[in-house]
Amino acid sequence: MMTKESGTTATPAPDQPVEPEAPVTAAPPPVPAPGALVLAVLALGWLAAMLWSARAEISSAGLSSMATVQTAYALPGLVSASLLGGAAVSLVLGNLMTRLGIWRSTPRFAVSLAIGVSVGFLAALVVTLSYGDGSAIMVLAGTVAAAATVGAIVGGLRNTLVVAAIVAAGLAVFAVGYALNYVKDPLLDLYGFGDTEVSQLTAYRWFNRTVSLASGLAAGLLVFGYLRTAGRRAVERVTGTGPQLRWPAYLITGAGPGLLLLTTEILIRTAGAEVIRLAGAISDADQIVQADLGRSRINHLLLVLFVGALTALIAFGRTLRPAEESAGTPSGPDDSDRGGAEGAGPTEMVDDPAEDPTAEDLAAEDQTAEAAEPSAEGEESPRSDGDDDHQPAERPEPVAKAGR
């Protein structure tokens, strides 16, 4: 309620105090991710290996149609490796900017974008100079450059611990897939690979599921291990307190490799769609193969995404401790008092002898009452010896005695 008098300004009523403004808290500074340089070296090494492997397969194809098919086969691996390489290099530059005190989002985004363009340009230059000519090669080079740029932008996020864990888990997914492909024949024999087409398809289906499940499990465990150890040490070194990451961070980071594969699939179906179309246009069989490969990639990324997220979340949940029971719980009467009351049986009313007046007390009360009221005949009221301390030293004579 506002009160206003003539010639004065409106002021708030005294019964409605003005609430103080809440203080504005600044965002905490980003924490440098441990091991970012090692992750960058591994990611760039994987990108270089994928570029070299794709060049060897495309160059040995001979015919242009076969080179187009080999280009379509190499497209998913090159795109995912470019995403990972751009993110890892951007992560290193993000750590450097954090140590230099550059925490604002605008300069960090600008640096990440420049790093992504640089890495993508170098990868595209390698593709165009060494893979040969053709429209499929040009589309492949552009898709690789776009993937490196997108990965670098993601790598420049402020939460460097989550980005580093996703990069490490992505490398683990690639390593598990490569290791299982190295022992592919024994696993196919284990799953009943035979002469019939049905047995072969069943064996390949179970082999793909094994690769996906093992990749997701490795990604989830590596995410949990990185955030639990390296992340905790980094936070304690900067803030002096324990880790602040909760279960959503583990869930999202565990799903990070699957999201990386999902981004790869989006880039394949948008920027690299022309390569898939050219490979499928060669023959009906190639078109069926490309469609089957696309469905296989979708199933793989879904399994990696969900298995990785659940593995990281379950691993984090096993580290949680149950809430401690409260020490001071309200209770009833004391056991000793309850036991004493029960042992005593029914309560008996016992008269206190000190409360019963005696004959001497009654006589003393009568004498005090007589001394308080003066006698009509002028006789002095008898007093007890115990009242000498409480009576005044001199008392005026009664009126009747003075007239007498």
Short mmCIF file of N, CA and C in Angstrom, two decimals, residues 14-159:
data_model
loop_
_atom_site.label_atom_id
_atom_site.label_comp_id
_atom_site.label_asym_id
_atom_site.label_seq_id
_atom_site.Cartn_x
_atom_site.Cartn_y
_atom_site.Cartn_z
N PRO A 14 4.94 1.29 5.73
CA PRO A 14 5.93 0.64 6.60
C PRO A 14 5.64 -0.83 6.83
N ASP A 15 4.38 -1.27 6.61
CA ASP A 15 4.09 -2.67 6.86
C ASP A 15 4.49 -3.58 5.69
N GLN A 16 5.03 -3.03 4.60
CA GLN A 16 5.49 -3.81 3.46
C GLN A 16 6.96 -3.52 3.20
N PRO A 17 7.86 -4.23 3.88
CA PRO A 17 9.29 -3.97 3.69
C PRO A 17 9.76 -4.35 2.30
N VAL A 18 10.71 -3.62 1.80
CA VAL A 18 11.26 -3.87 0.46
C VAL A 18 12.24 -5.03 0.54
N GLU A 19 12.04 -6.03 -0.31
CA GLU A 19 12.91 -7.20 -0.31
C GLU A 19 14.26 -6.85 -0.94
N PRO A 20 15.35 -7.29 -0.32
CA PRO A 20 16.67 -7.01 -0.91
C PRO A 20 16.89 -7.81 -2.17
N GLU A 21 17.61 -7.23 -3.10
CA GLU A 21 17.89 -7.90 -4.37
C GLU A 21 18.86 -9.05 -4.15
N ALA A 22 18.59 -10.15 -4.84
CA ALA A 22 19.45 -11.32 -4.71
C ALA A 22 20.80 -11.04 -5.37
N PRO A 23 21.90 -11.43 -4.71
CA PRO A 23 23.21 -11.18 -5.32
C PRO A 23 23.42 -12.03 -6.56
N VAL A 24 24.06 -11.47 -7.56
CA VAL A 24 24.33 -12.15 -8.83
C VAL A 24 25.63 -12.93 -8.69
N THR A 25 25.55 -14.26 -8.84
CA THR A 25 26.72 -15.11 -8.72
C THR A 25 27.31 -15.37 -10.11
N ALA A 26 28.59 -15.18 -10.23
CA ALA A 26 29.27 -15.41 -11.51
C ALA A 26 29.44 -16.90 -11.77
N ALA A 27 29.47 -17.28 -13.03
CA ALA A 27 29.66 -18.68 -13.40
C ALA A 27 31.06 -19.13 -13.01
N PRO A 28 31.19 -20.36 -12.50
CA PRO A 28 32.52 -20.83 -12.11
C PRO A 28 33.43 -20.96 -13.32
N PRO A 29 34.72 -20.77 -13.14
CA PRO A 29 35.64 -20.90 -14.28
C PRO A 29 35.73 -22.33 -14.75
N PRO A 30 36.01 -22.56 -16.03
CA PRO A 30 36.16 -23.93 -16.52
C PRO A 30 37.38 -24.59 -15.92
N VAL A 31 37.30 -25.90 -15.79
CA VAL A 31 38.37 -26.70 -15.19
C VAL A 31 39.17 -27.35 -16.32
N PRO A 32 40.50 -27.23 -16.33
CA PRO A 32 41.29 -27.89 -17.37
C PRO A 32 41.14 -29.41 -17.31
N ALA A 33 40.97 -30.02 -18.45
CA ALA A 33 40.79 -31.47 -18.53
C ALA A 33 42.14 -32.17 -18.48
N PRO A 34 42.35 -33.10 -17.56
CA PRO A 34 43.63 -33.82 -17.50
C PRO A 34 43.80 -34.73 -18.72
N GLY A 35 45.02 -34.84 -19.21
CA GLY A 35 45.33 -35.74 -20.31
C GLY A 35 44.83 -35.30 -21.66
N ALA A 36 44.52 -34.01 -21.82
CA ALA A 36 43.98 -33.54 -23.10
C ALA A 36 45.01 -33.68 -24.22
N LEU A 37 46.27 -33.42 -23.94
CA LEU A 37 47.30 -33.52 -24.97
C LEU A 37 47.47 -34.96 -25.44
N VAL A 38 47.42 -35.90 -24.52
CA VAL A 38 47.53 -37.31 -24.90
C VAL A 38 46.33 -37.73 -25.76
N LEU A 39 45.15 -37.29 -25.37
CA LEU A 39 43.97 -37.60 -26.17
C LEU A 39 44.05 -36.99 -27.57
N ALA A 40 44.58 -35.78 -27.67
CA ALA A 40 44.72 -35.15 -28.98
C ALA A 40 45.70 -35.91 -29.86
N VAL A 41 46.81 -36.37 -29.29
CA VAL A 41 47.78 -37.14 -30.08
C VAL A 41 47.16 -38.44 -30.57
N LEU A 42 46.42 -39.12 -29.69
CA LEU A 42 45.78 -40.38 -30.08
C LEU A 42 44.71 -40.15 -31.15
N ALA A 43 43.91 -39.09 -30.99
CA ALA A 43 42.85 -38.81 -31.96
C ALA A 43 43.42 -38.44 -33.32
N LEU A 44 44.46 -37.61 -33.35
CA LEU A 44 45.08 -37.26 -34.63
C LEU A 44 45.78 -38.47 -35.25
N GLY A 45 46.34 -39.32 -34.41
CA GLY A 45 46.94 -40.54 -34.94
C GLY A 45 45.90 -41.46 -35.56
N TRP A 46 44.72 -41.56 -34.92
CA TRP A 46 43.65 -42.36 -35.50
C TRP A 46 43.15 -41.77 -36.82
N LEU A 47 43.04 -40.45 -36.88
CA LEU A 47 42.61 -39.79 -38.12
C LEU A 47 43.62 -40.05 -39.23
N ALA A 48 44.91 -39.95 -38.91
CA ALA A 48 45.93 -40.21 -39.92
C ALA A 48 45.88 -41.66 -40.39
N ALA A 49 45.63 -42.59 -39.46
CA ALA A 49 45.55 -44.01 -39.84
C ALA A 49 44.35 -44.26 -40.75
N MET A 50 43.22 -43.62 -40.45
CA MET A 50 42.04 -43.80 -41.29
C MET A 50 42.24 -43.18 -42.68
N LEU A 51 42.92 -42.03 -42.74
CA LEU A 51 43.21 -41.42 -44.04
C LEU A 51 44.11 -42.32 -44.88
N TRP A 52 45.11 -42.89 -44.25
CA TRP A 52 46.04 -43.76 -44.97
C TRP A 52 45.34 -45.04 -45.44
N SER A 53 44.50 -45.63 -44.57
CA SER A 53 43.80 -46.87 -44.94
C SER A 53 42.82 -46.64 -46.08
N ALA A 54 42.09 -45.52 -46.02
CA ALA A 54 41.14 -45.23 -47.09
C ALA A 54 41.85 -44.95 -48.41
N ARG A 55 42.98 -44.29 -48.34
CA ARG A 55 43.74 -44.03 -49.57
C ARG A 55 44.20 -45.33 -50.21
N ALA A 56 44.67 -46.26 -49.36
CA ALA A 56 45.15 -47.53 -49.90
C ALA A 56 44.01 -48.30 -50.57
N GLU A 57 42.83 -48.30 -50.00
CA GLU A 57 41.71 -49.05 -50.59
C GLU A 57 41.19 -48.39 -51.86
N ILE A 58 41.11 -47.07 -51.86
CA ILE A 58 40.58 -46.38 -53.04
C ILE A 58 41.57 -46.43 -54.19
N SER A 59 42.84 -46.28 -53.88
CA SER A 59 43.85 -46.29 -54.94
C SER A 59 43.97 -47.65 -55.59
N SER A 60 43.73 -48.71 -54.83
CA SER A 60 43.86 -50.06 -55.38
C SER A 60 42.60 -50.55 -56.08
N ALA A 61 41.54 -49.70 -56.13
CA ALA A 61 40.28 -50.14 -56.73
C ALA A 61 40.39 -50.28 -58.24
N GLY A 62 41.16 -49.41 -58.90
CA GLY A 62 41.31 -49.50 -60.35
C GLY A 62 40.19 -48.77 -61.07
N LEU A 63 39.08 -49.41 -61.27
CA LEU A 63 37.96 -48.81 -61.98
C LEU A 63 37.35 -47.67 -61.17
N SER A 64 36.78 -46.72 -61.87
CA SER A 64 36.18 -45.59 -61.18
C SER A 64 34.95 -46.00 -60.38
N SER A 65 34.20 -46.98 -60.90
CA SER A 65 33.03 -47.45 -60.16
C SER A 65 33.44 -48.12 -58.84
N MET A 66 34.48 -48.91 -58.90
CA MET A 66 34.96 -49.56 -57.68
C MET A 66 35.54 -48.53 -56.71
N ALA A 67 36.19 -47.49 -57.25
CA ALA A 67 36.71 -46.44 -56.38
C ALA A 67 35.57 -45.70 -55.68
N THR A 68 34.45 -45.53 -56.38
CA THR A 68 33.31 -44.88 -55.75
C THR A 68 32.74 -45.74 -54.62
N VAL A 69 32.67 -47.05 -54.87
CA VAL A 69 32.17 -47.95 -53.82
C VAL A 69 33.09 -47.94 -52.61
N GLN A 70 34.40 -47.97 -52.85
CA GLN A 70 35.36 -47.94 -51.74
C GLN A 70 35.30 -46.59 -50.99
N THR A 71 35.01 -45.54 -51.72
CA THR A 71 34.86 -44.23 -51.07
C THR A 71 33.66 -44.23 -50.13
N ALA A 72 32.56 -44.85 -50.56
CA ALA A 72 31.38 -44.95 -49.70
C ALA A 72 31.66 -45.81 -48.47
N TYR A 73 32.47 -46.87 -48.66
CA TYR A 73 32.82 -47.70 -47.51
C TYR A 73 33.70 -46.93 -46.50
N ALA A 74 34.59 -46.07 -47.02
CA ALA A 74 35.52 -45.35 -46.13
C ALA A 74 34.90 -44.11 -45.51
N LEU A 75 33.74 -43.67 -46.01
CA LEU A 75 33.15 -42.42 -45.54
C LEU A 75 32.82 -42.43 -44.04
N PRO A 76 32.16 -43.44 -43.46
CA PRO A 76 31.83 -43.38 -42.03
C PRO A 76 33.05 -43.31 -41.12
N GLY A 77 34.07 -44.09 -41.44
CA GLY A 77 35.27 -44.07 -40.60
C GLY A 77 36.00 -42.74 -40.64
N LEU A 78 36.10 -42.15 -41.84
CA LEU A 78 36.77 -40.86 -41.96
C LEU A 78 36.00 -39.73 -41.27
N VAL A 79 34.68 -39.77 -41.37
CA VAL A 79 33.88 -38.71 -40.72
C VAL A 79 33.99 -38.80 -39.20
N SER A 80 33.86 -39.99 -38.65
CA SER A 80 33.95 -40.13 -37.19
C SER A 80 35.35 -39.79 -36.68
N ALA A 81 36.39 -40.18 -37.43
CA ALA A 81 37.74 -39.83 -37.00
C ALA A 81 37.98 -38.32 -37.08
N SER A 82 37.41 -37.65 -38.09
CA SER A 82 37.55 -36.19 -38.19
C SER A 82 36.83 -35.48 -37.04
N LEU A 83 35.65 -35.96 -36.68
CA LEU A 83 34.94 -35.40 -35.53
C LEU A 83 35.78 -35.50 -34.26
N LEU A 84 36.34 -36.66 -34.04
CA LEU A 84 37.13 -36.89 -32.83
C LEU A 84 38.41 -36.07 -32.84
N GLY A 85 39.08 -35.98 -34.00
CA GLY A 85 40.31 -35.21 -34.08
C GLY A 85 40.08 -33.72 -33.85
N GLY A 86 39.04 -33.16 -34.46
CA GLY A 86 38.74 -31.75 -34.24
C GLY A 86 38.40 -31.46 -32.79
N ALA A 87 37.62 -32.34 -32.14
CA ALA A 87 37.26 -32.12 -30.74
C ALA A 87 38.48 -32.21 -29.83
N ALA A 88 39.39 -33.14 -30.09
CA ALA A 88 40.56 -33.30 -29.24
C ALA A 88 41.50 -32.10 -29.35
N VAL A 89 41.74 -31.61 -30.57
CA VAL A 89 42.62 -30.45 -30.72
C VAL A 89 42.00 -29.20 -30.09
N SER A 90 40.70 -29.04 -30.27
CA SER A 90 40.02 -27.91 -29.64
C SER A 90 40.06 -28.00 -28.13
N LEU A 91 40.03 -29.20 -27.59
CA LEU A 91 40.12 -29.38 -26.14
C LEU A 91 41.47 -28.91 -25.61
N VAL A 92 42.54 -29.20 -26.34
CA VAL A 92 43.87 -28.74 -25.91
C VAL A 92 43.94 -27.22 -25.90
N LEU A 93 43.41 -26.60 -26.94
CA LEU A 93 43.42 -25.14 -26.97
C LEU A 93 42.52 -24.55 -25.89
N GLY A 94 41.42 -25.24 -25.58
CA GLY A 94 40.55 -24.79 -24.49
C GLY A 94 41.25 -24.83 -23.14
N ASN A 95 42.04 -25.88 -22.90
CA ASN A 95 42.83 -25.93 -21.66
C ASN A 95 43.83 -24.78 -21.60
N LEU A 96 44.47 -24.48 -22.72
CA LEU A 96 45.44 -23.40 -22.76
C LEU A 96 44.75 -22.05 -22.46
N MET A 97 43.58 -21.82 -23.03
CA MET A 97 42.87 -20.58 -22.77
C MET A 97 42.41 -20.48 -21.31
N THR A 98 42.06 -21.60 -20.73
CA THR A 98 41.67 -21.59 -19.31
C THR A 98 42.84 -21.20 -18.43
N ARG A 99 44.01 -21.73 -18.72
CA ARG A 99 45.18 -21.38 -17.92
C ARG A 99 45.61 -19.93 -18.15
N LEU A 100 45.29 -19.38 -19.31
CA LEU A 100 45.60 -17.97 -19.57
C LEU A 100 44.54 -17.02 -19.02
N GLY A 101 43.48 -17.56 -18.45
CA GLY A 101 42.43 -16.72 -17.87
C GLY A 101 41.38 -16.26 -18.85
N ILE A 102 41.28 -16.89 -20.01
CA ILE A 102 40.26 -16.53 -21.01
C ILE A 102 39.07 -17.48 -20.80
N TRP A 103 38.05 -16.98 -20.11
CA TRP A 103 36.91 -17.82 -19.75
C TRP A 103 35.65 -17.47 -20.52
N ARG A 104 35.62 -16.36 -21.20
CA ARG A 104 34.39 -15.95 -21.89
C ARG A 104 34.09 -16.89 -23.06
N SER A 105 32.81 -17.03 -23.34
CA SER A 105 32.39 -17.99 -24.36
C SER A 105 32.72 -17.52 -25.78
N THR A 106 32.66 -16.22 -26.02
CA THR A 106 32.87 -15.72 -27.39
C THR A 106 34.28 -15.99 -27.90
N PRO A 107 35.34 -15.61 -27.17
CA PRO A 107 36.68 -15.94 -27.70
C PRO A 107 36.95 -17.44 -27.75
N ARG A 108 36.39 -18.19 -26.84
CA ARG A 108 36.60 -19.64 -26.88
C ARG A 108 35.92 -20.25 -28.11
N PHE A 109 34.74 -19.76 -28.44
CA PHE A 109 34.06 -20.26 -29.64
C PHE A 109 34.84 -19.89 -30.90
N ALA A 110 35.36 -18.67 -30.94
CA ALA A 110 36.11 -18.24 -32.11
C ALA A 110 37.37 -19.09 -32.31
N VAL A 111 38.07 -19.36 -31.24
CA VAL A 111 39.28 -20.19 -31.34
C VAL A 111 38.92 -21.61 -31.76
N SER A 112 37.84 -22.17 -31.20
CA SER A 112 37.42 -23.53 -31.56
C SER A 112 37.03 -23.61 -33.04
N LEU A 113 36.33 -22.59 -33.51
CA LEU A 113 35.95 -22.58 -34.92
C LEU A 113 37.18 -22.51 -35.83
N ALA A 114 38.15 -21.68 -35.45
CA ALA A 114 39.37 -21.58 -36.26
C ALA A 114 40.15 -22.89 -36.26
N ILE A 115 40.19 -23.56 -35.10
CA ILE A 115 40.89 -24.85 -35.03
C ILE A 115 40.19 -25.89 -35.89
N GLY A 116 38.86 -25.92 -35.83
CA GLY A 116 38.12 -26.89 -36.64
C GLY A 116 38.31 -26.68 -38.13
N VAL A 117 38.28 -25.43 -38.54
CA VAL A 117 38.50 -25.14 -39.96
C VAL A 117 39.90 -25.54 -40.39
N SER A 118 40.88 -25.30 -39.53
CA SER A 118 42.27 -25.64 -39.87
C SER A 118 42.45 -27.15 -40.00
N VAL A 119 41.95 -27.91 -39.01
CA VAL A 119 42.09 -29.37 -39.06
C VAL A 119 41.32 -29.93 -40.25
N GLY A 120 40.11 -29.42 -40.48
CA GLY A 120 39.33 -29.89 -41.62
C GLY A 120 39.98 -29.57 -42.96
N PHE A 121 40.59 -28.39 -43.05
CA PHE A 121 41.25 -28.02 -44.30
C PHE A 121 42.44 -28.93 -44.56
N LEU A 122 43.21 -29.24 -43.53
CA LEU A 122 44.36 -30.13 -43.74
C LEU A 122 43.91 -31.53 -44.14
N ALA A 123 42.85 -32.06 -43.49
CA ALA A 123 42.37 -33.39 -43.86
C ALA A 123 41.81 -33.40 -45.28
N ALA A 124 41.05 -32.36 -45.62
CA ALA A 124 40.51 -32.29 -46.99
C ALA A 124 41.61 -32.15 -48.02
N LEU A 125 42.67 -31.44 -47.67
CA LEU A 125 43.79 -31.29 -48.61
C LEU A 125 44.46 -32.64 -48.87
N VAL A 126 44.61 -33.44 -47.81
CA VAL A 126 45.19 -34.77 -47.98
C VAL A 126 44.30 -35.63 -48.89
N VAL A 127 42.99 -35.54 -48.71
CA VAL A 127 42.07 -36.35 -49.53
C VAL A 127 42.14 -35.93 -50.99
N THR A 128 42.09 -34.65 -51.26
CA THR A 128 42.06 -34.19 -52.66
C THR A 128 43.39 -34.42 -53.38
N LEU A 129 44.50 -34.36 -52.65
CA LEU A 129 45.80 -34.50 -53.30
C LEU A 129 46.21 -35.95 -53.50
N SER A 130 45.72 -36.85 -52.66
CA SER A 130 46.22 -38.23 -52.73
C SER A 130 45.17 -39.26 -53.09
N TYR A 131 43.90 -38.91 -53.11
CA TYR A 131 42.87 -39.92 -53.38
C TYR A 131 42.46 -39.97 -54.85
N GLY A 132 42.88 -39.01 -55.65
CA GLY A 132 42.51 -39.00 -57.05
C GLY A 132 41.43 -37.97 -57.34
N ASP A 133 40.86 -38.08 -58.54
CA ASP A 133 39.84 -37.15 -58.98
C ASP A 133 38.46 -37.80 -58.90
N GLY A 134 37.47 -37.01 -59.19
CA GLY A 134 36.10 -37.53 -59.20
C GLY A 134 35.21 -36.75 -58.24
N SER A 135 33.93 -36.77 -58.57
CA SER A 135 32.98 -36.04 -57.71
C SER A 135 32.85 -36.68 -56.33
N ALA A 136 32.95 -38.00 -56.25
CA ALA A 136 32.84 -38.67 -54.95
C ALA A 136 33.99 -38.26 -54.04
N ILE A 137 35.19 -38.08 -54.61
CA ILE A 137 36.34 -37.69 -53.79
C ILE A 137 36.15 -36.26 -53.29
N MET A 138 35.63 -35.39 -54.13
CA MET A 138 35.41 -34.00 -53.69
C MET A 138 34.36 -33.92 -52.57
N VAL A 139 33.30 -34.72 -52.70
CA VAL A 139 32.28 -34.74 -51.64
C VAL A 139 32.87 -35.31 -50.35
N LEU A 140 33.70 -36.33 -50.48
CA LEU A 140 34.35 -36.90 -49.30
C LEU A 140 35.23 -35.86 -48.60
N ALA A 141 35.98 -35.08 -49.36
CA ALA A 141 36.85 -34.06 -48.77
C ALA A 141 36.03 -32.99 -48.04
N GLY A 142 34.92 -32.56 -48.65
CA GLY A 142 34.09 -31.55 -48.00
C GLY A 142 33.42 -32.08 -46.74
N THR A 143 33.00 -33.34 -46.76
CA THR A 143 32.37 -33.93 -45.57
C THR A 143 33.37 -34.07 -44.43
N VAL A 144 34.59 -34.44 -44.75
CA VAL A 144 35.62 -34.56 -43.72
C VAL A 144 35.92 -33.20 -43.09
N ALA A 145 36.00 -32.16 -43.92
CA ALA A 145 36.25 -30.81 -43.38
C ALA A 145 35.10 -30.34 -42.50
N ALA A 146 33.86 -30.62 -42.89
CA ALA A 146 32.71 -30.23 -42.07
C ALA A 146 32.70 -30.99 -40.75
N ALA A 147 33.06 -32.27 -40.77
CA ALA A 147 33.09 -33.05 -39.53
C ALA A 147 34.13 -32.53 -38.56
N ALA A 148 35.31 -32.17 -39.05
CA ALA A 148 36.34 -31.63 -38.17
C ALA A 148 35.91 -30.30 -37.55
N THR A 149 35.21 -29.49 -38.31
CA THR A 149 34.73 -28.20 -37.78
C THR A 149 33.68 -28.40 -36.69
N VAL A 150 32.74 -29.31 -36.93
CA VAL A 150 31.71 -29.58 -35.93
C VAL A 150 32.34 -30.15 -34.66
N GLY A 151 33.29 -31.06 -34.81
CA GLY A 151 33.95 -31.63 -33.64
C GLY A 151 34.72 -30.59 -32.84
N ALA A 152 35.35 -29.66 -33.53
CA ALA A 152 36.10 -28.61 -32.82
C ALA A 152 35.17 -27.68 -32.06
N ILE A 153 34.01 -27.38 -32.61
CA ILE A 153 33.05 -26.52 -31.91
C ILE A 153 32.56 -27.21 -30.64
N VAL A 154 32.30 -28.50 -30.73
CA VAL A 154 31.89 -29.24 -29.53
C VAL A 154 33.03 -29.31 -28.52
N GLY A 155 34.24 -29.46 -29.00
CA GLY A 155 35.38 -29.53 -28.09
C GLY A 155 35.67 -28.24 -27.36
N GLY A 156 35.12 -27.11 -27.84
CA GLY A 156 35.35 -25.84 -27.17
C GLY A 156 34.36 -25.52 -26.08
N LEU A 157 33.49 -26.46 -25.70
CA LEU A 157 32.53 -26.21 -24.63
C LEU A 157 33.26 -25.99 -23.30
N ARG A 158 32.56 -25.29 -22.37
CA ARG A 158 33.17 -24.96 -21.09
C ARG A 158 33.40 -26.18 -20.21
N ASN A 159 32.53 -27.16 -20.31
CA ASN A 159 32.68 -28.36 -19.48
C ASN A 159 33.70 -29.29 -20.14
#
